[in-house]
Amino acid sequence: RKKGIVEKVRDQFTADVRMTETKDLIRLEQEMLETVIPNVGKRVRIVKGFRKGDYATMRAVDIASFSINVECEDGTLLEGLGYDQVCKVDG
C-alpha cells in the first residue's frame, strides 16, 4: 500500500493521484483506491451532494451505518453522509 493525494477526479471511475513518497502523478481506477476516514475533529471537503466543494469538520463516525456527521464552516450540521461524500483535507 502506498499513500497519495487525489488531485483531480477525471470521471466517475478515475482520478489523478499525487504519490506522497515519490511525488509522481499517476492516474488510477476507482478499484485501486481505498477510502480513508478522517478522524473526528479533522477538516474535510464535501465532494458529493448539494454542499459539494464546501469545507467541514468531522463530528462523528457511525460504523454501523457506514456514515459520518460533519459541521460545515457556516455551522450547518450534516448527518448521515456516506464515507464517499467527503475527503480528508491535507494540512
PDB file of C-alpha atoms in Angstrom:
ATOM      1  CA  ARG A   1       0.000   0.000   0.000  1.00  0.00           C
ATOM      2  CA  LYS A   2       1.164   3.481  -0.862  1.00  0.00           C
ATOM      3  CA  LYS A   3      -0.261   6.837   0.154  1.00  0.00           C
ATOM      4  CA  GLY A   4      -1.272   9.615  -2.180  1.00  0.00           C
ATOM      5  CA  ILE A   5      -3.496  12.646  -2.530  1.00  0.00           C
ATOM      6  CA  VAL A   6      -6.266  12.847  -5.122  1.00  0.00           C
ATOM      7  CA  GLU A   7      -5.549  15.976  -7.149  1.00  0.00           C
ATOM      8  CA  LYS A   8      -8.270  15.640  -9.764  1.00  0.00           C
ATOM      9  CA  VAL A   9     -11.244  13.381 -10.372  1.00  0.00           C
ATOM     10  CA  ARG A  10     -11.256  12.623 -14.116  1.00  0.00           C
ATOM     11  CA  ASP A  11     -14.598  10.896 -14.457  1.00  0.00           C
ATOM     12  CA  GLN A  12     -16.819   8.640 -12.391  1.00  0.00           C
ATOM     13  CA  PHE A  13     -14.157   5.924 -12.153  1.00  0.00           C
ATOM     14  CA  THR A  14     -10.665   7.502 -12.454  1.00  0.00           C
ATOM     15  CA  ALA A  15      -8.592  10.084 -10.601  1.00  0.00           C
ATOM     16  CA  ASP A  16      -5.152  11.687 -10.825  1.00  0.00           C
ATOM     17  CA  VAL A  17      -3.257  10.918  -7.616  1.00  0.00           C
ATOM     18  CA  ARG A  18      -0.030  12.558  -6.403  1.00  0.00           C
ATOM     19  CA  MET A  19       2.012   9.911  -4.607  1.00  0.00           C
ATOM     20  CA  THR A  20       3.207  11.098  -1.195  1.00  0.00           C
ATOM     21  CA  GLU A  21       6.625   9.436  -1.248  1.00  0.00           C
ATOM     22  CA  THR A  22       7.775   9.913  -4.860  1.00  0.00           C
ATOM     23  CA  LYS A  23       5.661  12.954  -5.839  1.00  0.00           C
ATOM     24  CA  ASP A  24       4.728  11.109  -9.068  1.00  0.00           C
ATOM     25  CA  LEU A  25       1.332  11.968 -10.569  1.00  0.00           C
ATOM     26  CA  ILE A  26      -0.492   8.833 -11.681  1.00  0.00           C
ATOM     27  CA  ARG A  27      -3.968   8.029 -12.970  1.00  0.00           C
ATOM     28  CA  LEU A  28      -5.766   5.308 -11.037  1.00  0.00           C
ATOM     29  CA  GLU A  29      -9.018   3.434 -11.441  1.00  0.00           C
ATOM     30  CA  GLN A  30     -11.529   3.511  -8.584  1.00  0.00           C
ATOM     31  CA  GLU A  31     -10.912  -0.130  -7.649  1.00  0.00           C
ATOM     32  CA  MET A  32      -7.242   0.697  -6.952  1.00  0.00           C
ATOM     33  CA  LEU A  33      -8.183   3.284  -4.306  1.00  0.00           C
ATOM     34  CA  GLU A  34      -9.087   2.758  -0.662  1.00  0.00           C
ATOM     35  CA  THR A  35     -11.268   5.053   1.430  1.00  0.00           C
ATOM     36  CA  VAL A  36      -9.574   6.757   4.370  1.00  0.00           C
ATOM     37  CA  ILE A  37     -11.969   8.045   7.003  1.00  0.00           C
ATOM     38  CA  PRO A  38     -10.606  11.189   8.677  1.00  0.00           C
ATOM     39  CA  ASN A  39     -10.558  11.369  12.469  1.00  0.00           C
ATOM     40  CA  VAL A  40     -13.223  13.293  14.379  1.00  0.00           C
ATOM     41  CA  GLY A  41     -12.182  16.940  14.601  1.00  0.00           C
ATOM     42  CA  LYS A  42     -10.275  16.890  11.301  1.00  0.00           C
ATOM     43  CA  ARG A  43     -11.064  19.095   8.324  1.00  0.00           C
ATOM     44  CA  VAL A  44     -12.720  17.550   5.267  1.00  0.00           C
ATOM     45  CA  ARG A  45     -14.082  18.687   1.923  1.00  0.00           C
ATOM     46  CA  ILE A  46     -17.503  17.610   0.726  1.00  0.00           C
ATOM     47  CA  VAL A  47     -17.116  16.014  -2.710  1.00  0.00           C
ATOM     48  CA  LYS A  48     -20.659  14.773  -3.411  1.00  0.00           C
ATOM     49  CA  GLY A  49     -24.128  16.171  -2.876  1.00  0.00           C
ATOM     50  CA  PHE A  50     -25.644  19.639  -2.653  1.00  0.00           C
ATOM     51  CA  ARG A  51     -22.803  21.028  -0.488  1.00  0.00           C
ATOM     52  CA  LYS A  52     -20.112  19.758  -2.900  1.00  0.00           C
ATOM     53  CA  GLY A  53     -16.956  21.880  -2.608  1.00  0.00           C
ATOM     54  CA  ASP A  54     -17.689  23.092   0.931  1.00  0.00           C
ATOM     55  CA  TYR A  55     -15.241  22.539   3.780  1.00  0.00           C
ATOM     56  CA  ALA A  56     -16.390  20.989   7.047  1.00  0.00           C
ATOM     57  CA  THR A  57     -15.154  19.420  10.274  1.00  0.00           C
ATOM     58  CA  MET A  58     -15.703  15.751  11.127  1.00  0.00           C
ATOM     59  CA  ARG A  59     -18.015  15.454  14.147  1.00  0.00           C
ATOM     60  CA  ALA A  60     -18.921  11.735  14.323  1.00  0.00           C
ATOM     61  CA  VAL A  61     -18.455   8.374  12.604  1.00  0.00           C
ATOM     62  CA  ASP A  62     -21.221   5.753  12.683  1.00  0.00           C
ATOM     63  CA  ILE A  63     -19.543   2.484  11.731  1.00  0.00           C
ATOM     64  CA  ALA A  64     -22.821   0.518  11.881  1.00  0.00           C
ATOM     65  CA  SER A  65     -24.452   2.635   9.160  1.00  0.00           C
ATOM     66  CA  PHE A  66     -21.225   3.468   7.254  1.00  0.00           C
ATOM     67  CA  SER A  67     -21.948   7.174   7.676  1.00  0.00           C
ATOM     68  CA  ILE A  68     -20.473  10.331   9.160  1.00  0.00           C
ATOM     69  CA  ASN A  69     -21.633  13.658  10.560  1.00  0.00           C
ATOM     70  CA  VAL A  70     -19.847  16.882   9.668  1.00  0.00           C
ATOM     71  CA  GLU A  71     -20.195  20.531  10.623  1.00  0.00           C
ATOM     72  CA  CYS A  72     -19.869  22.971   7.718  1.00  0.00           C
ATOM     73  CA  GLU A  73     -17.938  26.209   8.099  1.00  0.00           C
ATOM     74  CA  ASP A  74     -21.243  28.118   8.344  1.00  0.00           C
ATOM     75  CA  GLY A  75     -22.267  25.972  11.340  1.00  0.00           C
ATOM     76  CA  THR A  76     -24.685  23.704   9.468  1.00  0.00           C
ATOM     77  CA  LEU A  77     -24.591  20.113  10.757  1.00  0.00           C
ATOM     78  CA  LEU A  78     -24.920  17.434   8.076  1.00  0.00           C
ATOM     79  CA  GLU A  79     -25.748  13.980   9.405  1.00  0.00           C
ATOM     80  CA  GLY A  80     -25.677  10.590   7.735  1.00  0.00           C
ATOM     81  CA  LEU A  81     -23.294  11.371   4.885  1.00  0.00           C
ATOM     82  CA  GLY A  82     -21.734   8.366   3.189  1.00  0.00           C
ATOM     83  CA  TYR A  83     -17.998   7.819   3.590  1.00  0.00           C
ATOM     84  CA  ASP A  84     -17.560   8.600  -0.103  1.00  0.00           C
ATOM     85  CA  GLN A  85     -19.155  12.037   0.227  1.00  0.00           C
ATOM     86  CA  VAL A  86     -16.131  13.631   1.918  1.00  0.00           C
ATOM     87  CA  CYS A  87     -12.379  13.555   1.611  1.00  0.00           C
ATOM     88  CA  LYS A  88      -9.610  14.445   4.008  1.00  0.00           C
ATOM     89  CA  VAL A  89      -8.049  17.859   3.510  1.00  0.00           C
ATOM     90  CA  ASP A  90      -4.271  17.838   3.631  1.00  0.00           C
ATOM     91  CA  GLY A  91      -2.747  20.094   6.256  1.00  0.00           C
TER      92      GLY A  91
END
